[in-house]
Coordinates of C-alpha atoms in Angstrom, one line a residue:
Chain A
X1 CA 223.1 12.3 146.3
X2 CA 221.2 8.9 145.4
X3 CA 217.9 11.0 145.9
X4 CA 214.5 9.7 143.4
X5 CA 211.7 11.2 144.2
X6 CA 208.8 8.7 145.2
X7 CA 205.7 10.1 143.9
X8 CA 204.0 7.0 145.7
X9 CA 204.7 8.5 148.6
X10 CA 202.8 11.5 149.0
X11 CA 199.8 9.1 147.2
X12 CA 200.2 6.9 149.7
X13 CA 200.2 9.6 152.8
X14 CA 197.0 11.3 151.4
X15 CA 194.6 9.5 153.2
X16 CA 196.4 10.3 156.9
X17 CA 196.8 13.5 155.8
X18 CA 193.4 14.3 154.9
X19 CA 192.1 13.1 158.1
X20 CA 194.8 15.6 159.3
X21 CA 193.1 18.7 157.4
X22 CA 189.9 18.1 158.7
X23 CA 191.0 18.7 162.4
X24 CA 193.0 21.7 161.1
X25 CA 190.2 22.9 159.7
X26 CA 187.8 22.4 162.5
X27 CA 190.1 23.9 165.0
X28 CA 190.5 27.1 162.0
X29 CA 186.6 27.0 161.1
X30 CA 185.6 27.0 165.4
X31 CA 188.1 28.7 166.3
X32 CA 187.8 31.8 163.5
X33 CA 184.1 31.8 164.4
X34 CA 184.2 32.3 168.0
X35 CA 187.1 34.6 167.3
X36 CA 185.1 36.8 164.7
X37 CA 182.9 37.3 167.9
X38 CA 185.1 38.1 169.7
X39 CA 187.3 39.8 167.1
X40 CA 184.1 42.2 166.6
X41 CA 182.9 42.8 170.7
X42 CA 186.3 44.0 171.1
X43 CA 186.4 46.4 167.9
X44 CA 183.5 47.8 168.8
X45 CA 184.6 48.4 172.2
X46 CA 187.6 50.0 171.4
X47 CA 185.4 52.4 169.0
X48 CA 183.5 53.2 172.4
X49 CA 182.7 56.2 174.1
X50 CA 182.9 54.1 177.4
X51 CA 186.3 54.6 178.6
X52 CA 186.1 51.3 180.9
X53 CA 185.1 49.2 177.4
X54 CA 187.7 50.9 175.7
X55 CA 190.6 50.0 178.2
X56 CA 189.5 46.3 178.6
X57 CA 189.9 46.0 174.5
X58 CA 193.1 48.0 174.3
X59 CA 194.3 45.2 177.1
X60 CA 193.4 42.5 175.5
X61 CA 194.5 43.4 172.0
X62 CA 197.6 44.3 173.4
X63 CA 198.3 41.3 175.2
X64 CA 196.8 38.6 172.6
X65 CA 199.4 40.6 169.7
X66 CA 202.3 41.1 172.0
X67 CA 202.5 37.7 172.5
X68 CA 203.4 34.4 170.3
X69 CA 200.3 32.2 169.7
X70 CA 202.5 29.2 170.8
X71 CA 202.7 30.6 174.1
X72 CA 199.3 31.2 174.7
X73 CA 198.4 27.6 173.7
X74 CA 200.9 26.1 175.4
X75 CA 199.7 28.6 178.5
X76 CA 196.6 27.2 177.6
X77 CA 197.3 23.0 177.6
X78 CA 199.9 22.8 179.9
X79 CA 199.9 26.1 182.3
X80 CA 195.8 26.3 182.7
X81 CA 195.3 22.5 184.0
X82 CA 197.5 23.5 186.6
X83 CA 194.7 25.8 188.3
X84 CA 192.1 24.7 187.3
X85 CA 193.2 20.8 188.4
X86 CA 191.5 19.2 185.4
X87 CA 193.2 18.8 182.1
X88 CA 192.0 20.9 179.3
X89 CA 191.1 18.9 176.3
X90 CA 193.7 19.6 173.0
X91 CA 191.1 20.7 170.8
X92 CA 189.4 22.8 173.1
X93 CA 192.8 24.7 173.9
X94 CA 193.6 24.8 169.9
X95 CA 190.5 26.5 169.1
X96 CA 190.6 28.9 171.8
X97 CA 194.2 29.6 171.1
X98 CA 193.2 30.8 167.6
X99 CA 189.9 32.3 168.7
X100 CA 191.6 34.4 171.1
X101 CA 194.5 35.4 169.0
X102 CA 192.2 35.9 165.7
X103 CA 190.3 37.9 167.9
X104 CA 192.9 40.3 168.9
X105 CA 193.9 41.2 165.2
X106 CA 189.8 41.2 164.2
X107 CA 189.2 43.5 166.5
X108 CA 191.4 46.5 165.0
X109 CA 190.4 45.2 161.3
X110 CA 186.8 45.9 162.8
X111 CA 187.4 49.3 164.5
X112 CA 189.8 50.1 161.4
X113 CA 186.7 49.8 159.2
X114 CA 184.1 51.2 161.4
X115 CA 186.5 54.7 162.1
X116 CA 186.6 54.4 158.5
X117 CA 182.8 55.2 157.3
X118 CA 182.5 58.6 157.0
X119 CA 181.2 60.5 160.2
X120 CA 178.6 62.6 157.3
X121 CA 176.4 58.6 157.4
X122 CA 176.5 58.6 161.8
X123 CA 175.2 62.2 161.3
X124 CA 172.7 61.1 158.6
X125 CA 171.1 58.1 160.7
X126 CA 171.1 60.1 163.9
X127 CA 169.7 62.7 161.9
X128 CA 166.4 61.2 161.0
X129 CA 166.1 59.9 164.7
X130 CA 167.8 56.5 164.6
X131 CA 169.2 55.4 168.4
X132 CA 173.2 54.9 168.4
X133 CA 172.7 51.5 168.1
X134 CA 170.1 51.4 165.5
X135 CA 173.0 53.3 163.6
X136 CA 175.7 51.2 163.9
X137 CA 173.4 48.0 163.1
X138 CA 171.6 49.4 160.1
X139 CA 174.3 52.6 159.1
X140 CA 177.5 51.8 159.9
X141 CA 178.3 48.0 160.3
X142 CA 176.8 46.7 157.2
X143 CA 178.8 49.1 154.9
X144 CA 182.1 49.1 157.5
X145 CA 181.3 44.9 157.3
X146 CA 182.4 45.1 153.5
X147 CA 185.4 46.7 153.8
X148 CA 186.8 44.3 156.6
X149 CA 186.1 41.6 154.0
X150 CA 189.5 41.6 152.4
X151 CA 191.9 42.1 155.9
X152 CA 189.4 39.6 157.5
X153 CA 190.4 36.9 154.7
X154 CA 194.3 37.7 155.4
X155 CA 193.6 36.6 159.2
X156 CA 191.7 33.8 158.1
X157 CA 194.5 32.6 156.0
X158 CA 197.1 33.6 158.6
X159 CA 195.1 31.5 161.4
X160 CA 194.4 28.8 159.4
X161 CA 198.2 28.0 158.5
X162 CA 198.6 28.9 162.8
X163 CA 197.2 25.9 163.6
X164 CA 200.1 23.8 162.4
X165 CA 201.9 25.6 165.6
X166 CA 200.0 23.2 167.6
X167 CA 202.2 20.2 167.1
X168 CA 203.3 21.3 170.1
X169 CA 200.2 20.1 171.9
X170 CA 200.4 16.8 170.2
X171 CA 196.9 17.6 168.9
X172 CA 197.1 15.3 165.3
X173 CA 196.2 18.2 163.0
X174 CA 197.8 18.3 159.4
X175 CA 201.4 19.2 160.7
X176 CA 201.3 16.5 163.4
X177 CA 200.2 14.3 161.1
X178 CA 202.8 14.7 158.9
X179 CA 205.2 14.3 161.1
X180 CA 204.0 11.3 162.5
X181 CA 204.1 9.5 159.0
X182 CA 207.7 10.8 158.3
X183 CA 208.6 8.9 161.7
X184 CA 207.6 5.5 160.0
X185 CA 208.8 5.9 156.4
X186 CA 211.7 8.8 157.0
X187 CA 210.3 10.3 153.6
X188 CA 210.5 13.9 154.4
X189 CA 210.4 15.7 150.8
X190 CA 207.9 14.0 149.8
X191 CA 205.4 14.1 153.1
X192 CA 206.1 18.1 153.5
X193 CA 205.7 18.7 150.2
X194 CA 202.3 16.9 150.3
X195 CA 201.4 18.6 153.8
X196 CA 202.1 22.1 151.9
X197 CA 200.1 20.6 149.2
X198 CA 197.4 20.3 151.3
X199 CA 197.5 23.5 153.0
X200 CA 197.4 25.6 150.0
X201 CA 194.4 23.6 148.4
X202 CA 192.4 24.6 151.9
X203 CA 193.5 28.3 151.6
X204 CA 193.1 28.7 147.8
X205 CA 189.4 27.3 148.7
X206 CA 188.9 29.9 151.2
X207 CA 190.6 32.8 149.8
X208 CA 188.5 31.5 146.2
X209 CA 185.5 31.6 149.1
X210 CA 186.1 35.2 150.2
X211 CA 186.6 36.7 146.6
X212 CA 183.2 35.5 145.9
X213 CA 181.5 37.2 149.1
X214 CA 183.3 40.5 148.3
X215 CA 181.8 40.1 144.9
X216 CA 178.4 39.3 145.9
X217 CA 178.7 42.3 148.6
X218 CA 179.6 44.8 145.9
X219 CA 177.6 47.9 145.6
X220 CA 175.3 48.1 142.5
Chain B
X1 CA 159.5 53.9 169.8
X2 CA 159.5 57.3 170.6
X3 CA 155.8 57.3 170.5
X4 CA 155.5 56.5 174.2
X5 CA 157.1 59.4 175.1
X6 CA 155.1 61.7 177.0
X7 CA 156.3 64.8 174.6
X8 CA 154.5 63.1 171.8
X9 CA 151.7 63.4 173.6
X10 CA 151.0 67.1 172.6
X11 CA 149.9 67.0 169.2
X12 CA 152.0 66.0 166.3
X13 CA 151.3 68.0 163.3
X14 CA 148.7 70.6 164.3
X15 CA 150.5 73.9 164.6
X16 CA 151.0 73.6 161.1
X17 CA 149.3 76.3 159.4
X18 CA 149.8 76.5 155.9
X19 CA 147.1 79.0 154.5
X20 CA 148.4 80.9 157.5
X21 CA 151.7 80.8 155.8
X22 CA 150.3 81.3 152.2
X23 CA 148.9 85.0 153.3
X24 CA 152.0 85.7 155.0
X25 CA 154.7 84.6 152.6
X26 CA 153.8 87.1 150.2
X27 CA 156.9 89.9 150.4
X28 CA 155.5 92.7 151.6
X29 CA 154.6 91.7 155.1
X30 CA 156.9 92.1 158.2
X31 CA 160.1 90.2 159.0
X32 CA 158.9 88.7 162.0
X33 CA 155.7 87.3 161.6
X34 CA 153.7 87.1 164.9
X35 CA 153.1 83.7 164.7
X36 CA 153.8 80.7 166.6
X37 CA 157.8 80.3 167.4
X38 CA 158.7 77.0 166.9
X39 CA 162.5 77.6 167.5
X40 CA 164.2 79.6 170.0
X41 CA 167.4 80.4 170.1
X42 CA 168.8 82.8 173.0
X43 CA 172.1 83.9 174.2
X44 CA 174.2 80.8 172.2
X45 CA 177.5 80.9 172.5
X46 CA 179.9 77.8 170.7
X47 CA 183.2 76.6 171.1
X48 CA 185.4 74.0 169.5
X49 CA 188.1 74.2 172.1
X50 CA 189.4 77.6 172.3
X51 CA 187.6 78.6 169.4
X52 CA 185.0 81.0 169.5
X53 CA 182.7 80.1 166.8
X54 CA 178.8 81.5 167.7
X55 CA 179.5 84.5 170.0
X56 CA 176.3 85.3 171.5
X57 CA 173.4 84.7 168.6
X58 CA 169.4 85.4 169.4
X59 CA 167.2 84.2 167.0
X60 CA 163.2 83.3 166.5
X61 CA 162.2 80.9 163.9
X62 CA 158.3 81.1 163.9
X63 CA 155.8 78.2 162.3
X64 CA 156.0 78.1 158.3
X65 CA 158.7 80.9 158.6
X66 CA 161.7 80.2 155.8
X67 CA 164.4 82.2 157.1
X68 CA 168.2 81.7 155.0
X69 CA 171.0 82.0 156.6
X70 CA 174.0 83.7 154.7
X71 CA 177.7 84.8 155.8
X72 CA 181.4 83.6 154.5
X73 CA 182.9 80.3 155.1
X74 CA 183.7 79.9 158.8
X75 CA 181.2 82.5 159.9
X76 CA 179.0 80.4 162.6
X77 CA 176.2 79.9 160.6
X78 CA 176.7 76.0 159.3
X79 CA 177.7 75.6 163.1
X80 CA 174.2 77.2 164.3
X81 CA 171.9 75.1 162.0
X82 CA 173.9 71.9 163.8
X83 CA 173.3 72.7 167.1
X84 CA 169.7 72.8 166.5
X85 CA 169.2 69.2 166.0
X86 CA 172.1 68.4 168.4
X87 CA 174.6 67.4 166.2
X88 CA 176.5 69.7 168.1
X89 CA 175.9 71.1 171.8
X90 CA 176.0 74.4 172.3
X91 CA 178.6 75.6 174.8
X92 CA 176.3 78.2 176.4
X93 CA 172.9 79.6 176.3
X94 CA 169.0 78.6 175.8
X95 CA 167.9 76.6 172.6
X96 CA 163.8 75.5 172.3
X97 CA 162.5 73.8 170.1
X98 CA 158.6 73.5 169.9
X99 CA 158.9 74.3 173.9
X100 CA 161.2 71.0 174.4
X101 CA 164.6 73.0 176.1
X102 CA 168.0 70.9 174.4
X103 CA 170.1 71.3 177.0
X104 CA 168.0 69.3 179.7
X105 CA 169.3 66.2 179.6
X106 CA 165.6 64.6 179.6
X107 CA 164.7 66.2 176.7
X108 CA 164.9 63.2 174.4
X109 CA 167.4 64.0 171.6
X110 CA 166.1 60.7 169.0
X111 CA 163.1 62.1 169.1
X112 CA 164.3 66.1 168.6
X113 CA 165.9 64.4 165.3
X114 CA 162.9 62.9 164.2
X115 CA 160.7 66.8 164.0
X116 CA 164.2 68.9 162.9
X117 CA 164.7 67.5 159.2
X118 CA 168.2 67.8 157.9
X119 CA 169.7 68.3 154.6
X120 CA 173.4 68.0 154.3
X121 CA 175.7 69.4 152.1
X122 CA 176.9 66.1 150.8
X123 CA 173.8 64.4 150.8
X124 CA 175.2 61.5 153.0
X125 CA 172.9 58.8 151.6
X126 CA 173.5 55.8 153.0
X127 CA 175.3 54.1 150.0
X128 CA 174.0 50.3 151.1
X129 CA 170.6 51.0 150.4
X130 CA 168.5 51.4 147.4
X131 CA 166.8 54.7 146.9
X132 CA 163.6 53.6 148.4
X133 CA 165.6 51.9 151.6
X134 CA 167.2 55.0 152.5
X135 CA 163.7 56.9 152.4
X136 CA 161.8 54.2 154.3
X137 CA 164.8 53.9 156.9
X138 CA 163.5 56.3 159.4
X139 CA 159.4 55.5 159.4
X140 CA 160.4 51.5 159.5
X141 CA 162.9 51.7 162.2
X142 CA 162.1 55.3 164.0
X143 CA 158.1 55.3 163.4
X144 CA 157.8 51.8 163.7
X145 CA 155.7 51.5 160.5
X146 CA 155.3 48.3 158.8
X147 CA 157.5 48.4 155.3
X148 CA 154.5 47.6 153.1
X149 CA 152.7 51.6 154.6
X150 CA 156.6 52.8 154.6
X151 CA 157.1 51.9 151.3
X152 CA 153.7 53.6 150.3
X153 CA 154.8 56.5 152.1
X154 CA 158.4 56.5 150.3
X155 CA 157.2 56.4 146.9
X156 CA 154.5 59.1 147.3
X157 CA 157.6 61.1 148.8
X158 CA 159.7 60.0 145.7
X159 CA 157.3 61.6 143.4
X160 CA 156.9 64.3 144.9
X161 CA 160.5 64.9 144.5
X162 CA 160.6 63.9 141.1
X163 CA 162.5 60.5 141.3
X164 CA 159.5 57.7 141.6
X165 CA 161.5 55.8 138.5
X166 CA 164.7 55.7 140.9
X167 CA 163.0 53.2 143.8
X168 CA 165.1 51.1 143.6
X169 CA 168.3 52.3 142.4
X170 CA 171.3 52.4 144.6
X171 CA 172.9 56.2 145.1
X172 CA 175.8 55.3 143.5
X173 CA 174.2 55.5 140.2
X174 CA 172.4 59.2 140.9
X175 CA 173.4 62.5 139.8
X176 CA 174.4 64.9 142.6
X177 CA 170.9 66.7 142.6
X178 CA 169.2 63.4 142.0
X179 CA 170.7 62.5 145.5
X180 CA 169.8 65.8 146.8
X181 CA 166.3 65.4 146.4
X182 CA 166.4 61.8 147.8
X183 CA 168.0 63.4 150.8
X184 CA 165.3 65.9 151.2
X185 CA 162.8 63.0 150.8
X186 CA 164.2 60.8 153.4
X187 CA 164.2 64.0 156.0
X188 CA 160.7 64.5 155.0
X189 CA 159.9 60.9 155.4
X190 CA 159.5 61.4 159.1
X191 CA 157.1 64.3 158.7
X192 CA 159.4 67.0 160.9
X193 CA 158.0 70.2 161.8
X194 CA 161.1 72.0 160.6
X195 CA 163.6 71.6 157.9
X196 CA 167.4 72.3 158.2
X197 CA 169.2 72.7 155.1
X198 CA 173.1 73.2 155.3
X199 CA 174.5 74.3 151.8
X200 CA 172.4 71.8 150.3
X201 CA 173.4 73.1 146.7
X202 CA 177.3 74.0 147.4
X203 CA 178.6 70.3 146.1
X204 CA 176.4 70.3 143.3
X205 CA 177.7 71.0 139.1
X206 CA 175.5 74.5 138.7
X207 CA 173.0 73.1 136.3
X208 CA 172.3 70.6 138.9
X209 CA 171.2 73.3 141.3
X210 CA 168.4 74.3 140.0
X211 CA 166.2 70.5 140.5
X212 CA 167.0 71.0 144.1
X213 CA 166.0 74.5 145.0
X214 CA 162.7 73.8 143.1
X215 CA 162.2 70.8 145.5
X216 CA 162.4 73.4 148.4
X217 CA 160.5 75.9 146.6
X218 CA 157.9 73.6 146.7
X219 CA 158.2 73.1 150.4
X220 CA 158.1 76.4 151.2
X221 CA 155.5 77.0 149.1
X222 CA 153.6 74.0 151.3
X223 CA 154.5 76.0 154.9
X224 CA 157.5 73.8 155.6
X225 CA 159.1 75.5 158.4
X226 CA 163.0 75.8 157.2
X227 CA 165.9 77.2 158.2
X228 CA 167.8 77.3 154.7
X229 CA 172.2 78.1 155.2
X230 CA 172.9 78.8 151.6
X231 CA 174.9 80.7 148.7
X232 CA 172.0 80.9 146.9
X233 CA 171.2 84.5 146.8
X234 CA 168.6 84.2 144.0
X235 CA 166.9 81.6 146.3
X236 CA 167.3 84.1 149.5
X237 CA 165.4 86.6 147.8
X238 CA 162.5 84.7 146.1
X239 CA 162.0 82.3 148.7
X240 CA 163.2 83.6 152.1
X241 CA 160.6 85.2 154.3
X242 CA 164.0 86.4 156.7
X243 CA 167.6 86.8 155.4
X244 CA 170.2 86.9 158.6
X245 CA 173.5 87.6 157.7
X246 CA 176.0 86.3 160.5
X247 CA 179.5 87.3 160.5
X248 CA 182.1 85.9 162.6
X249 CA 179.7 84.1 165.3
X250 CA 176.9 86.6 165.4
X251 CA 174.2 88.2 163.2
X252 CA 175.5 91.1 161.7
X253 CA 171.8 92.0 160.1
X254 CA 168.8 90.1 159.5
X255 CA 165.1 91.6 157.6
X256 CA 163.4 90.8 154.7
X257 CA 164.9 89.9 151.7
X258 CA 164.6 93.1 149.8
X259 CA 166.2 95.2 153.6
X260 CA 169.2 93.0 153.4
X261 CA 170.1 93.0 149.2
X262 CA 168.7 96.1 148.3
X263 CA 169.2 98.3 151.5
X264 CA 171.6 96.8 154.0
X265 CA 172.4 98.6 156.7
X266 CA 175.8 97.2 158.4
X267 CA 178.9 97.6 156.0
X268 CA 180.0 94.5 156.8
X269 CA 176.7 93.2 155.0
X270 CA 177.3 95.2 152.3
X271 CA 180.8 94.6 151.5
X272 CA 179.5 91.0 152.0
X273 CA 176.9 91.2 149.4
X274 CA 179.5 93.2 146.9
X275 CA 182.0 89.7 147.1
X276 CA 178.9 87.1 146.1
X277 CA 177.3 86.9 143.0
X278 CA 173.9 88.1 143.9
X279 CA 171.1 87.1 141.3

């Protein structure tokens, strides 16, 4: 085959590449927080005894998972401008894209943990007088808030590696980046293997992250 | 919050009579006392779907009155005690509380909660909390009272329920009647004119049972208005001012502790009383 692996290489396409994560994870890190937002408006709306709220979330959760996130940005970056008559800037339309499709799949890993607190606590706080609201934000959320923890760290993970979908945009994340160095040296075991590199060391980090908030969130 | 409502107006705690109650819990005296009647139950009728499960129940809980409630699994009676504090509606007929009708609509149901105590089978403490949190949760957030006076409050209640050492411990870590009497402690926290108690002793390891009942003992013994559903019997007949039996959705038999176990009257009572372990 000829083939000698060139450790120099990946040294050598670190620095891009870096410069590469930190858009992916500022599209992940914006995008996850607007989405958890939105994630938990449209959990709790499902959960709802307003039929109206309840059907708006079960569309949009529908829609958002029925559909591949490469779509919606490209929907987004290339099929929005078209209405609106401006163009829509590539990060903007990244971190919507994953805000709007985290969201979707936070939503049911919110309503899954808020059906899942046992009706006996509702009746206890509405028992010594507190409001329904008072009893979701003091009764029900925090303790249905520690069991999304663990799902809620899969769709981090799962998001963050999303972004790399958005090469398609030309938006010079980690991916693109990669790609774009490969096109000047043609070294392609090497770069890929460094851009995998890369991603794992930013979701060991958060997945290390989120094992440490569950810990801390444990009950005494 | 509720304290600008205009049924707060009418005073909070003053129908409260205990030496009244003192005189009058002593056995001999009549089932009924004629006293004050704080709740009011006429003509209920339930339904969960097609079932039928309170067909028709009249009943008159008067100020400091401790009336127990007894009858099989699936009976009604567990169902009754809800509907009082409107954790379920009923389907049909007239419930008043302290003159407030439930089923109007304007009737404000927070603040129904706050006056009817309730004691659950399983506790339901809120796990997230410590001890002391889950005590103080109503005065701080229903009351409105600053947490340095609620926590006052919740460890004068904490004493008086035996657990002042357990402040700050989180449920988790309590035995069952240890989180028994923290239950009846956070119902008590909001000063209601009536306690509910549904089967507060039926999840508990038998020589657990015993802390509890002495906790509402006490109560009584104070003029707590409660409305006790329980297996007790022993507790029924030292403590209960009124026994009502109810049997499939309606009261079979109801009078003083010593009419109902020594003398019933219905057969259905009887062969009731011949199933549970009495005393």
């Amino acid at each position: 085959m000829g083939f000698e692996f060139q450790f120099g290489v990946m040294w050598e396409a670190l620095p891009e590449l870096l410069k590469g994560a930190q858009l992916t994870i500022g599209i992940a890190f914006v995008g996850l927080l607007i989405g958890f937002f939105l994630g938990a408006a449209a959990g709790l709306a499902k959960t709802s005894r307003i039929t109206i709220l309840r059907r708006i979330a079960i569309l949009y959760i529908e829609t958002i998972r029925g559909t591949p996130i490469m779509v919606q940005v490209m929907f987004i970056y290339f099929g929005l401008p078209l209405l609106l008559g401006m163009r829509v800037d590539p990060f903007f339309a990244a971190t919507s894209s994953i805000a709007i499709n985290a969201g979707a799949y936070i939503a049911e890993i919110v309503r899954g943990a808020i059906e899942s607190i046992e009706n006996g606590q509702t009746e206890a706080g509405r028992s010594i007088g507190l409001t329904h609201m008072q009893n979701l934000l003091y009764v029900v959320w925090p303790q249905a808030f520690r069991r999304m923890l663990p799902p809620l760290g899969n769709q981090f993970i799962i998001s963050v590696k999303d972004t790399a979908l958005f090469v398609v945009i030309g938006i010079g994340e980690l991916t693109r980046t990669g790609q774009e160095i490969i096109a000047v040296n043609f070294r392609a075991f090497e770069v890929w293997l460094a851009v995998g590199l890369v991603y794992l060391a930013i979701t060991l980090t958060l997945s290390k992250l989120l094992s440490i908030a569950e810990k801390r969130m444990e009950l005494t | 919050m509720t304290a600008s409502k205009p049924i707060l107006a009418d005073n909070l705690k003053q129908d409260r009579n205990p030496a009244d109650h003192s005189e009058s819990s002593t056995k001999a005296r009549p089932a009924t006392p004629a006293t004050e009647v704080i709740v009011k139950i006429r003509n209920v009728y339930k339904y969960f779907g097609d079932l039928e499960v309170i067909k028709g129940v009249d009943l008159d809980v008067s100020v400091g009155e401790v009336v127990v409630i007894i009858g099989a699994s699936g009976s009604g009676k567990s169902t009754l005690l809800r509907c009082i504090n409107k954790l379920e509606d009923v389907t049909s007929g007239e419930l008043v509380f302290d003159g407030l009708d439930l089923n109007d609509t304007k009737v404000d149901v927070n603040y129904v909660r706050t006056e009817v105590g309730m004691v659950f089978q399983h506790f339901n403490l809120f796990p997230h909390m410590t001890v002391l949190e889950n005590v103080t949760l109503g005065p701080r957030k229903v009351r409105n009272i600053p947490a340095p006076e609620a926590s006052k409050l919740g460890r004068e209640l904490l004493e008086k329920v035996g657990l002042s050492d357990k402040a700050d411990t989180y449920p988790g870590k309590l035995s069952g009647g240890q989180k028994q009497r923290v239950a009846i402690a956070r119902s008590l926290a909001l000063s209601p004119k009536v306690m509910l108690f549904d089967e507060p002793t039926s999840a508990l390891d038998p020589e657990l049972v015993g802390e509890v009942l002495m906790v509402m003992k006490q109560l009584a013994i104070e003029g707590m208005t409660m409305i006790v559903v329980t297996h007790e019997m022993g507790f029924a007949k030292e403590v209960a001012d009124r026994v009502i039996f109810i049997d499939k959705g309606l009261i079979e038999e109801q009078g003083s502790p010593q009419q109902i176990f020594e003398n019933p009257q219905s057969q259905r009572t009887r062969d009731f009383l011949s199933k549970v372990k009495t005393f």
